[in-house]
């Protein structure tokens, strides 16, 4: 197999566009200029011809509504001409704009039923591709008046914001060549794989994505023998097919390995610009699920499929890169490069401190609430890890002191060179929610099922805002170097409370963070509330990322989704108790009491009597706990009922228990 040839063969990418489009049309797309109708017609015809060569019959606007998954509505290319005949046609109009209606997708009240139509608009910055014999055209999704109904629109707007402000800062450093700055992202994806047949025997996994009941297995992840272990043949076959299909779609899947929990795995691609990375991550999740099916496996993307065992997250590696390929978080070698690096770095420090609540909110969901702070993922407290070397350098700058070695000259930003900052490898801190890893930031709070669009538009916008403030200030100064020194020094002083290199899982950190005045928004409702704060409304409005009504709508959608998730979980649990737990307990108690009676006084029946008593005692708790959950569909009521059910599961023989156990689920492959 020729992988370089296979890579991207299902993408209408740069090479295809260059080969199939007139030079001026190709140039217009690359420059992001508005296309005339004639130009759009040309692009549509070329796309269609390319698609037909691949046996495609349909096209769809492919978009990312607030459900967090992608949406598509297929139309065929056929167009009747004359008597009973058709041609294959695709117009520029159909390429550029769609009216999928899509009135049942969440809008948070942004559209009333009489104007329920939703519109899709082609995003020429993302490449069209073929999936499932259908030409998929990445689009934004909005209402009639342009208000966004999707995850993609604010992300694209935030890319403009960060581009604009980063360019202002680069100009201050005398850089006139760079014409564009993009956020780059590599999203590491964790997931579980279990046998499909076993998955189908667990209504909780089917309906909620996580197990709502389940006694702990004798062996979980205690021995840590799964992490980086040899990959089992069935899993390996799945991973190979997934990689191949992703490569065809131009997704640069690079790394695959077993993760900490049994049955848990990870995939990481090579980073790319954030809008493409967002599309790619959606494809990774979608294909992982569908390819798992072909291997009689179920791919679980939920943040916490199994209690007591590590859940799954998504590490969002984020950086800024110029169109000439310079990574703005690469410290560089010259004093000039160092100064620029330090300014961008302090911008992130200030942004993470100023907007810690928003960043936290961007990682909030019902599923992720089970993970954050559970000693497997960062706590709900935002802090920034810089590593010892960089922290010492910043300390020296803040104090205006010599750096480390006595006698070493005072670090004058823009004049002297930074000492080498080793890329973190040995002192990597895996407990930090946001870690600087040498030339990028790794935001580790995201849940595995997330669209990465949300966290990234928040990151882009908050950093853009601080760069704006910096540029506003520095543009006024006549002595740039002196002003830069002061600005960096003052910023470190004002925001150093957000820097933390220690163990984020430790109890002491929670106390210290409180003393430092850092937020600790432990659940989704309290985290999401932050979206409505005046500071958030102003931030997103100023950078034209979301207006106030869009922000309110988003808050409403996310809160509704949170409430509905818990409601569905509660109902599923009640169903499981009725259909599985109670019948199993009744059957076992029947067996025991029958034997107990038959034994009479002739044989010792202490075992039966004992077990019967224990099960009867536990079962007696059920009625009250069931009615509590029926009347109040809350996490607390679910936890209480679960405790009883799991204790019963531990007593009832496996062959009478209708649900596969944790031990079976985690060792199903
Ligand atoms: P880890 O040890 O956390 O797996 P890696 O070095 O393998 O770290 O990188 C993790 C991810 O970071 C990969 O997806 C990689 O492509 C991405 N990455 C590397 N450089 C950048 C960058 N400049 N911007 C965004 N992501 C990056
Ligand atoms: Mg990582």
XYZ file of C-alpha atoms and ligand atoms in Angstrom:
697
model
C 0.000 0.000 0.000
C 1.326 3.395 -0.974
C 0.394 5.505 2.030
C 1.587 8.895 0.679
C -0.638 8.272 -2.352
C -3.551 7.072 -0.241
C -3.291 9.985 2.186
C -6.007 12.532 1.477
C -7.316 10.651 -1.578
C -10.863 11.337 -0.365
C -10.253 15.071 0.148
C -10.845 17.850 -2.354
C -7.718 19.472 -1.043
C -5.052 21.813 -2.245
C -3.624 19.547 -4.935
C -7.038 18.748 -6.453
C -8.117 22.386 -6.351
C -4.913 23.558 -7.977
C -5.200 20.937 -10.694
C -8.906 21.410 -11.390
C -9.586 25.115 -10.853
C -8.575 28.133 -12.946
C -5.659 29.940 -11.306
C -7.701 33.013 -10.331
C -10.414 30.913 -8.659
C -7.843 28.885 -6.754
C -6.107 32.105 -5.661
C -9.414 33.613 -4.510
C -10.138 30.572 -2.314
C -6.636 30.596 -0.848
C -6.893 34.298 -0.042
C -10.321 33.839 1.473
C -11.876 36.416 -0.885
C -15.559 36.449 -1.644
C -16.324 34.290 -4.679
C -18.527 35.580 -7.504
C -21.456 33.416 -8.641
C -19.491 32.391 -11.718
C -16.526 31.386 -9.581
C -18.745 29.403 -7.187
C -20.238 27.594 -10.199
C -16.756 26.689 -11.385
C -15.769 25.307 -7.969
C -19.022 23.347 -7.667
C -18.612 21.776 -11.108
C -15.005 20.788 -10.361
C -15.995 19.295 -6.989
C -18.814 17.353 -8.587
C -16.601 15.981 -11.377
C -14.034 14.884 -8.826
C -16.742 13.300 -6.663
C -18.323 11.457 -9.632
C -14.923 9.953 -10.461
C -15.058 8.420 -6.981
C -18.502 6.882 -7.500
C -20.305 9.532 -5.466
C -24.011 10.186 -6.080
C -24.910 12.603 -3.259
C -23.615 15.720 -1.590
C -24.304 17.190 1.826
C -23.533 20.333 3.753
C -21.694 18.881 6.741
C -22.118 20.984 9.878
C -21.597 20.929 13.622
C -24.763 21.862 15.518
C -24.884 22.346 19.278
C -25.505 18.634 19.810
C -21.714 18.249 19.729
C -21.869 15.741 16.893
C -21.996 16.472 13.168
C -25.097 16.726 11.027
C -25.717 15.888 7.387
C -28.698 15.844 5.017
C -27.923 14.203 1.699
C -29.101 15.436 -1.712
C -28.361 13.601 -4.920
C -26.759 15.348 -7.888
C -29.549 14.165 -10.194
C -31.532 16.736 -12.110
C -34.354 15.666 -14.471
C -33.984 16.877 -18.040
C -36.498 16.088 -20.720
C -38.499 12.918 -20.679
C -37.413 10.525 -17.958
C -33.761 11.478 -18.185
C -31.407 12.976 -15.617
C -28.037 14.666 -15.566
C -25.670 15.040 -12.615
C -25.575 18.693 -11.591
C -24.144 20.757 -8.738
C -24.485 24.532 -8.824
C -22.465 27.218 -7.123
C -25.604 28.237 -5.260
C -26.010 24.734 -3.808
C -22.342 24.741 -2.820
C -22.353 28.109 -1.088
C -25.633 28.072 0.781
C -28.045 25.423 2.006
C -31.395 25.472 3.743
C -31.481 22.201 5.635
C -34.246 23.585 7.874
C -33.026 21.379 10.710
C -35.622 22.834 13.042
C -35.224 20.059 15.601
C -31.613 20.899 16.345
C -31.045 22.902 19.544
C -31.237 26.673 19.118
C -31.594 27.863 22.705
C -34.533 30.005 21.704
C -32.637 31.813 18.941
C -35.322 30.963 16.437
C -39.033 30.762 16.922
C -41.051 28.117 15.109
C -42.339 30.481 12.417
C -38.792 31.300 11.377
C -37.424 27.892 12.213
C -35.263 27.501 9.160
C -31.560 27.023 9.641
C -29.079 27.939 6.941
C -25.715 26.447 6.120
C -22.908 28.464 4.573
C -19.850 26.949 2.906
C -16.574 27.358 4.802
C -13.973 27.505 2.014
C -11.175 27.355 4.606
C -12.064 23.707 5.300
C -11.685 21.068 2.586
C -14.610 19.098 1.180
C -14.256 15.327 1.415
C -15.982 12.060 0.560
C -17.423 9.980 3.344
C -19.803 7.102 2.832
C -19.994 7.778 -0.935
C -21.220 11.286 -0.205
C -19.494 14.568 -0.944
C -19.309 16.386 2.419
C -18.959 20.154 2.314
C -17.959 21.700 5.657
C -20.324 24.539 6.495
C -21.310 26.935 9.236
C -24.906 26.719 10.491
C -26.903 29.830 11.410
C -30.357 31.431 11.607
C -31.886 33.705 9.018
C -30.371 36.783 10.684
C -26.921 35.203 10.828
C -26.877 34.312 14.523
C -24.872 31.156 14.981
C -26.489 27.828 15.775
C -23.335 25.741 15.663
C -19.912 25.074 17.145
C -17.988 26.130 14.064
C -19.072 29.756 13.585
C -17.683 31.177 16.851
C -14.507 29.196 16.247
C -14.017 30.765 12.812
C -14.769 34.204 14.246
C -12.270 33.642 17.074
C -9.613 32.740 14.515
C -10.102 36.149 12.934
C -9.823 37.786 16.341
C -6.573 36.095 17.287
C -5.145 36.726 13.825
C -5.913 40.423 14.014
C -4.486 40.979 17.502
C -1.437 38.736 17.071
C -0.529 40.603 13.885
C -0.713 43.922 15.752
C 1.779 42.577 18.282
C 4.082 41.163 15.601
C 4.126 44.542 13.834
C 5.324 46.135 17.073
C 8.309 43.819 16.911
C 8.974 45.139 13.425
C 7.663 42.074 11.680
C 6.047 43.281 8.449
C 6.267 40.031 6.477
C 3.830 37.833 8.349
C 0.338 38.186 6.884
C -1.529 35.655 8.955
C -1.495 34.006 12.382
C -3.424 30.809 13.029
C -4.136 28.830 16.159
C -2.822 25.285 15.739
C -4.226 22.297 17.609
C -3.446 18.617 18.077
C -6.222 16.784 19.929
C -5.316 13.514 21.648
C -8.384 11.283 21.848
C -9.004 8.632 24.520
C -11.661 5.921 24.172
C -12.721 2.477 25.407
C -13.369 -0.597 23.285
C -15.595 -3.436 24.458
C -17.191 -6.402 22.756
C -20.341 -5.410 20.877
C -22.426 -8.351 22.108
C -21.686 -7.422 25.694
C -22.375 -3.753 25.020
C -25.816 -4.721 23.721
C -26.603 -6.427 27.028
C -26.080 -3.150 28.919
C -29.049 -0.788 28.418
C -27.186 1.832 30.452
C -24.297 1.893 27.968
C -26.736 1.969 25.073
C -28.883 4.823 26.418
C -26.424 6.914 28.435
C -22.935 5.921 27.281
C -21.889 4.963 30.808
C -22.563 2.158 33.265
C -25.034 3.301 35.917
C -24.595 0.153 37.983
C -21.733 -2.277 38.459
C -19.870 -3.759 41.407
C -16.098 -3.191 41.309
C -14.163 -5.959 39.548
C -11.479 -7.934 41.429
C -8.889 -6.380 39.113
C -9.209 -2.901 37.665
C -6.232 -0.747 36.748
C -4.292 -1.319 39.980
C -1.353 -3.053 38.347
C -1.128 -0.474 35.537
C -0.253 -3.322 33.211
C -2.478 -2.065 30.405
C -0.789 1.318 29.905
C 1.445 1.136 26.808
C 1.043 -2.674 26.868
C 1.060 -4.894 23.783
C -2.062 -4.233 21.720
C -4.405 -7.222 21.390
C -5.033 -8.520 17.846
C -8.691 -7.457 17.667
C -7.870 -3.968 18.911
C -4.906 -3.750 16.586
C -7.046 -4.716 13.578
C -9.494 -1.964 14.541
C -6.707 0.602 14.966
C -5.172 -0.264 11.593
C -8.446 0.137 9.753
C -9.210 3.363 11.608
C -5.812 4.811 10.654
C -6.278 3.865 7.001
C -9.729 5.419 6.793
C -8.533 8.552 8.571
C -5.536 8.880 6.274
C -7.817 8.664 3.235
C -9.680 11.626 4.715
C -6.435 13.523 5.199
C -6.476 13.153 8.989
C -2.816 12.756 10.014
C -3.376 10.103 12.668
C 0.044 9.477 14.128
C 0.103 7.785 17.543
C -1.883 4.859 18.947
C -1.466 3.066 22.257
C -3.159 1.372 25.180
C -4.122 3.765 27.986
C -4.179 3.347 31.771
C -7.560 1.691 32.285
C -8.223 -1.812 31.005
C -9.893 -1.621 27.557
C -8.829 2.032 27.197
C -6.843 3.355 24.232
C -5.640 6.625 22.681
C -5.178 8.125 19.244
C -3.263 11.330 18.490
C -2.943 13.119 15.160
C -0.275 15.554 14.026
C -1.435 19.090 14.798
C -2.958 21.411 12.220
C -4.921 24.692 12.130
C -7.704 24.694 14.669
C -10.711 24.630 12.315
C -9.281 21.667 10.413
C -8.295 19.998 13.687
C -11.907 20.422 14.838
C -13.292 18.773 11.696
C -10.681 16.048 11.991
C -11.496 15.291 15.608
C -15.192 14.960 14.721
C -14.193 12.487 12.011
C -11.955 10.590 14.441
C -14.874 10.147 16.862
C -17.374 9.254 14.154
C -15.103 6.779 12.378
C -13.921 5.202 15.640
C -17.541 4.374 16.396
C -18.469 3.093 12.941
C -15.274 1.098 12.369
C -15.622 -0.477 15.812
C -19.000 -1.840 14.653
C -17.339 -3.589 11.718
C -15.081 -5.380 14.196
C -17.980 -6.348 16.477
C -16.749 -3.836 18.991
C -18.348 -0.843 20.657
C -16.291 2.328 20.994
C -17.186 4.263 24.163
C -16.454 7.979 24.057
C -18.154 8.861 27.346
C -15.961 10.640 29.920
C -16.654 8.065 32.608
C -17.979 4.753 31.318
C -16.940 2.827 34.469
C -16.972 4.053 38.059
C -13.749 3.521 39.975
C -11.692 3.266 36.794
C -10.067 6.108 34.852
C -12.355 7.898 32.458
C -11.445 9.350 29.081
C -10.339 12.857 28.261
C -9.087 14.782 25.323
C -5.828 16.731 25.492
C -6.028 19.905 23.459
C -2.504 20.964 22.426
C -2.729 24.612 21.387
C -0.268 27.058 19.915
C -0.043 30.017 17.530
C 1.719 29.819 14.211
C 2.492 32.400 11.507
C 1.889 31.808 7.807
C 5.662 31.505 7.439
C 5.571 28.561 9.838
C 6.969 30.239 12.961
C 5.559 28.885 16.212
C 5.027 31.954 18.429
C 5.524 29.870 21.578
C 8.929 28.635 20.489
C 11.381 30.570 22.682
C 13.854 30.997 19.804
C 17.565 31.782 19.993
C 18.010 35.537 19.723
C 17.136 38.227 22.296
C 14.604 39.552 19.805
C 12.855 36.180 19.424
C 13.023 35.695 23.189
C 11.339 39.026 23.837
C 8.524 38.231 21.449
C 8.118 34.783 23.012
C 7.951 36.279 26.504
C 5.284 38.741 25.485
C 3.081 36.035 23.965
C 3.742 33.832 26.984
C 2.729 36.534 29.467
C -0.365 37.180 27.343
C -1.404 33.563 27.915
C -0.609 33.813 31.639
C -2.807 36.872 31.979
C -5.561 35.416 29.807
C -5.683 32.159 31.765
C -5.895 34.123 35.009
C -8.407 36.734 33.828
C -10.644 34.183 32.143
C -10.060 31.089 34.294
C -13.809 30.717 34.845
C -14.601 30.759 31.150
C -11.888 28.243 30.434
C -13.310 26.003 33.145
C -16.802 26.452 31.695
C -15.547 25.430 28.259
C -14.782 21.964 29.662
C -18.055 21.540 31.552
C -20.510 18.731 30.838
C -22.491 16.157 32.773
C -20.076 13.445 31.669
C -16.943 15.414 32.524
C -18.248 16.193 36.035
C -17.481 12.567 36.915
C -13.862 12.992 35.855
C -12.601 16.398 36.913
C -11.086 16.330 40.358
C -11.424 12.561 40.647
C -7.649 11.984 40.785
C -7.468 10.921 37.175
C -7.933 14.334 35.593
C -7.201 17.898 36.680
C -9.393 19.394 39.392
C -11.954 22.041 38.505
C -9.356 24.656 39.496
C -7.583 26.290 36.561
C -3.847 26.839 36.894
C -0.927 27.021 34.519
C 2.177 24.822 34.637
C 5.341 26.337 33.167
C 8.046 24.001 34.476
C 10.877 24.973 36.796
C 13.223 26.689 34.346
C 10.673 29.015 32.868
C 9.187 29.754 36.285
C 12.642 30.741 37.567
C 13.205 32.978 34.562
C 9.872 34.712 35.110
C 10.671 35.105 38.792
C 13.956 36.777 37.933
C 12.199 39.103 35.515
C 9.539 39.942 38.072
C 12.083 40.771 40.773
C 14.436 42.492 38.357
C 17.130 40.143 39.603
C 19.958 38.130 38.146
C 18.848 34.844 36.761
C 20.000 31.782 38.717
C 23.785 31.667 38.609
C 25.262 34.523 40.608
C 27.176 36.897 38.441
C 24.990 36.175 35.460
C 23.870 39.399 33.895
C 20.423 40.741 34.607
C 17.946 39.574 32.053
C 16.980 42.588 29.989
C 14.139 41.680 27.684
C 14.885 42.440 24.078
C 18.562 42.876 24.831
C 19.855 39.724 26.505
C 19.252 36.107 25.525
C 17.224 33.694 27.606
C 19.055 30.707 28.957
C 18.017 27.552 27.100
C 14.644 26.337 28.215
C 14.615 22.565 27.987
C 11.482 21.057 26.480
C 9.728 19.414 29.353
C 10.243 15.710 29.355
C 11.440 14.751 32.790
C 9.470 17.289 34.785
C 6.277 16.834 32.801
C 3.349 17.490 35.096
C 0.428 15.255 34.210
C -1.860 16.678 36.870
C -2.021 20.218 35.498
C -5.119 21.415 33.663
C -2.987 23.622 31.401
C 0.674 22.836 30.863
C 3.287 24.618 28.792
C 5.134 21.802 27.044
C 8.099 23.563 25.447
C 6.397 25.218 22.479
C 2.656 24.741 23.015
C 0.045 24.586 25.756
C -1.708 21.359 26.613
C -5.231 22.016 27.906
C -6.106 18.739 29.585
C -9.563 19.354 31.006
C -11.616 18.434 27.968
C -13.847 15.399 28.087
C -13.414 12.654 25.527
C -16.805 13.208 23.884
C -16.310 16.979 23.455
C -16.202 18.924 20.253
C -12.939 20.833 20.570
C -14.560 23.898 19.011
C -15.834 25.306 22.329
C -12.625 25.211 24.359
C -10.654 26.564 21.405
C -12.869 29.530 20.631
C -12.630 30.440 24.298
C -8.826 30.071 24.266
C -8.457 32.058 21.042
C -10.726 34.855 22.177
C -9.287 35.322 25.656
C -5.725 35.401 24.337
C -6.797 37.768 21.539
C -8.258 40.088 24.187
C -5.026 40.254 26.184
C -2.973 40.766 23.003
C -5.338 43.630 22.190
C -4.703 45.214 25.575
C -0.948 44.761 25.159
C -0.957 46.194 21.633
C -3.089 49.177 22.743
C -0.582 49.938 25.458
C 2.646 49.338 23.542
C 1.545 51.199 20.415
C 1.442 54.382 22.551
C 5.011 54.073 23.836
C 8.032 55.689 22.232
C 10.663 53.502 23.926
C 9.400 50.043 22.914
C 12.049 47.994 24.728
C 11.581 49.822 28.020
C 7.797 49.607 27.752
C 8.007 45.913 26.929
C 10.172 45.231 29.976
C 7.743 47.046 32.232
C 4.689 45.404 30.700
C 6.074 41.878 31.046
C 7.283 42.527 34.581
C 3.983 44.036 35.715
C 1.943 41.281 34.067
C 3.920 38.543 35.793
C 3.531 40.334 39.111
C -0.207 40.727 38.696
C -0.969 37.220 37.471
C 1.592 34.882 39.015
C -1.110 33.399 41.268
C -2.276 31.320 38.291
C 1.142 29.609 37.989
C 1.396 26.256 39.748
C 3.973 23.543 39.141
C 2.938 21.208 41.983
C 0.571 18.275 42.228
C -2.901 19.430 41.221
C -4.480 16.272 42.657
C -3.264 17.023 46.199
C -5.715 18.169 48.842
C -3.323 20.979 49.833
C -3.627 22.536 46.387
C -7.371 22.996 46.817
C -6.677 24.922 50.015
C -3.817 26.925 48.562
C -5.779 27.772 45.416
C -8.516 29.154 47.636
C -6.000 31.349 49.452
C -4.743 32.559 46.089
C -8.301 33.518 45.170
C -8.607 31.040 42.312
C -12.021 29.690 41.360
C -13.144 26.156 41.999
C -16.354 25.615 40.077
C -16.944 21.989 40.823
C -20.009 21.205 38.731
C -21.419 22.045 35.336
C -24.280 24.360 36.362
C -21.996 26.594 38.431
C -19.327 26.592 35.713
C -21.751 27.429 32.901
C -23.222 30.327 34.880
C -19.986 32.193 34.129
C -20.959 32.473 30.470
C -23.582 35.025 31.468
C -21.240 37.237 33.515
C -20.788 40.791 32.170
C -17.057 40.132 31.643
C -17.837 37.175 29.348
C -20.519 39.018 27.403
C -18.158 41.932 26.859
C -15.264 39.695 25.799
C -17.156 37.815 23.112
C -19.004 40.893 21.893
C -15.829 42.973 21.597
C -14.201 40.388 19.355
C -17.421 39.660 17.443
C -17.281 35.990 18.403
C -20.724 35.743 20.034
C -23.250 38.463 20.761
C -25.226 38.519 23.973
C -28.226 36.620 22.638
C -26.008 33.968 21.062
C -24.238 33.545 24.400
C -27.531 33.234 26.280
C -28.770 30.698 23.748
C -25.614 28.643 24.157
C -25.901 28.707 27.925
C -29.515 27.581 27.649
C -28.620 24.717 25.282
C -25.757 23.482 27.458
C -27.850 23.642 30.637
C -30.726 21.832 28.958
C -28.401 19.160 27.707
C -27.012 18.769 31.238
C -30.469 18.438 32.775
C -31.714 16.075 30.071
C -28.640 13.881 30.459
C -29.273 13.420 34.167
C -32.979 12.855 33.579
C -32.275 10.142 30.994
C -29.737 8.544 33.313
C -32.246 8.464 36.167
C -34.945 6.875 33.995
C -32.482 4.331 32.611
C -31.400 3.407 36.102
C -34.988 2.903 37.241
C -35.544 0.673 34.228
C -32.433 -1.374 35.021
C -33.496 -1.860 38.619
C -36.962 -2.984 37.550
C -35.804 -5.247 34.701
C -32.533 -6.618 36.013
C -31.795 -6.005 39.671
C -35.153 -6.866 41.250
C -35.831 -9.989 39.131
C -32.316 -11.293 39.875
C -32.724 -10.705 43.606
C -36.176 -12.301 43.637
C -34.941 -15.338 41.712
C -31.986 -15.860 44.018
C -34.056 -15.393 47.141
C -36.513 -17.958 45.758
C -33.744 -20.471 45.185
C -32.307 -19.899 48.631
C -35.603 -20.101 50.498
C -36.676 -23.182 48.560
C -33.474 -24.978 49.502
C -33.703 -23.695 53.043
C -37.167 -25.202 53.390
C -36.228 -28.469 51.705
C -33.249 -28.928 53.988
C -35.547 -28.727 56.981
C -33.894 -29.547 60.278
C -31.923 -32.467 58.872
C -29.111 -30.363 57.349
C -27.270 -27.243 58.340
C -28.854 -24.321 56.431
C -26.900 -21.431 57.920
C -25.449 -20.461 54.503
C -28.889 -20.082 52.875
C -30.332 -18.305 55.891
C -27.401 -15.949 56.088
C -27.416 -15.023 52.419
C -31.172 -14.700 52.421
C -31.019 -12.331 55.363
C -28.335 -10.160 53.729
C -30.170 -9.932 50.422
C -33.485 -9.291 52.135
C -31.936 -6.517 54.209
C -30.393 -4.850 51.176
C -33.507 -5.318 49.028
C -35.560 -3.687 51.747
C -33.721 -0.432 51.024
C -34.791 -0.453 47.392
C -38.414 0.777 47.604
C -37.476 4.003 49.352
C -34.453 4.652 47.148
C -36.509 3.969 44.032
C -39.210 6.433 45.040
C -36.577 8.997 45.952
C -35.106 8.747 42.452
C -38.566 8.761 40.889
C -39.494 11.992 42.617
C -36.102 13.718 42.380
C -34.030 12.709 39.375
C -30.730 13.719 40.915
C -27.161 12.455 40.994
C -27.395 11.985 44.772
C -30.493 9.788 44.488
C -28.779 7.769 41.753
C -25.678 7.304 43.899
C -27.721 6.009 46.854
C -29.639 3.510 44.732
C -26.479 2.420 42.976
C -24.771 1.608 46.250
C -27.506 -0.862 47.189
C -27.637 -2.424 43.730
C -23.863 -2.881 43.569
C -23.875 -4.529 47.003
C -26.615 -6.883 45.776
C -24.640 -7.648 42.613
C -21.732 -8.706 44.809
C -23.984 -11.280 46.533
C -26.027 -12.658 43.639
C -24.356 -15.291 41.401
C -23.270 -14.030 38.005
C -25.482 -16.506 36.124
C -28.580 -15.002 37.768
C -27.453 -11.394 37.182
C -28.732 -10.335 33.751
C -26.098 -7.632 33.204
C -22.492 -8.360 32.214
C -20.261 -7.482 35.154
C -17.424 -4.924 35.206
C -14.979 -7.837 35.140
C -16.594 -9.135 31.965
C -16.960 -5.740 30.271
C -13.375 -4.699 30.925
C -11.969 -7.994 29.700
C -14.366 -8.592 26.842
C -11.811 -8.529 24.004
P 2.201 13.780 24.483
O 3.424 13.327 25.203
O 1.283 14.571 25.353
O 1.505 12.672 23.743
P 3.255 14.865 21.936
O 4.538 15.607 21.820
O 3.182 13.497 21.360
O 2.762 14.887 23.446
O 2.185 15.778 21.216
C 0.878 15.726 21.499
C 0.104 16.496 20.454
O 0.584 17.845 20.385
C 0.204 15.935 19.038
O -1.080 15.892 18.486
C 1.065 16.960 18.365
O 0.863 17.027 16.967
C 0.610 18.231 19.052
N 1.478 19.388 18.810
C 2.809 19.426 18.644
N 3.224 20.683 18.327
C 2.119 21.475 18.291
C 1.858 22.850 18.010
N 2.825 23.684 17.699
N 0.579 23.278 18.057
C -0.421 22.438 18.378
N -0.238 21.145 18.654
C 0.999 20.652 18.609
Mg -0.775 14.603 26.205
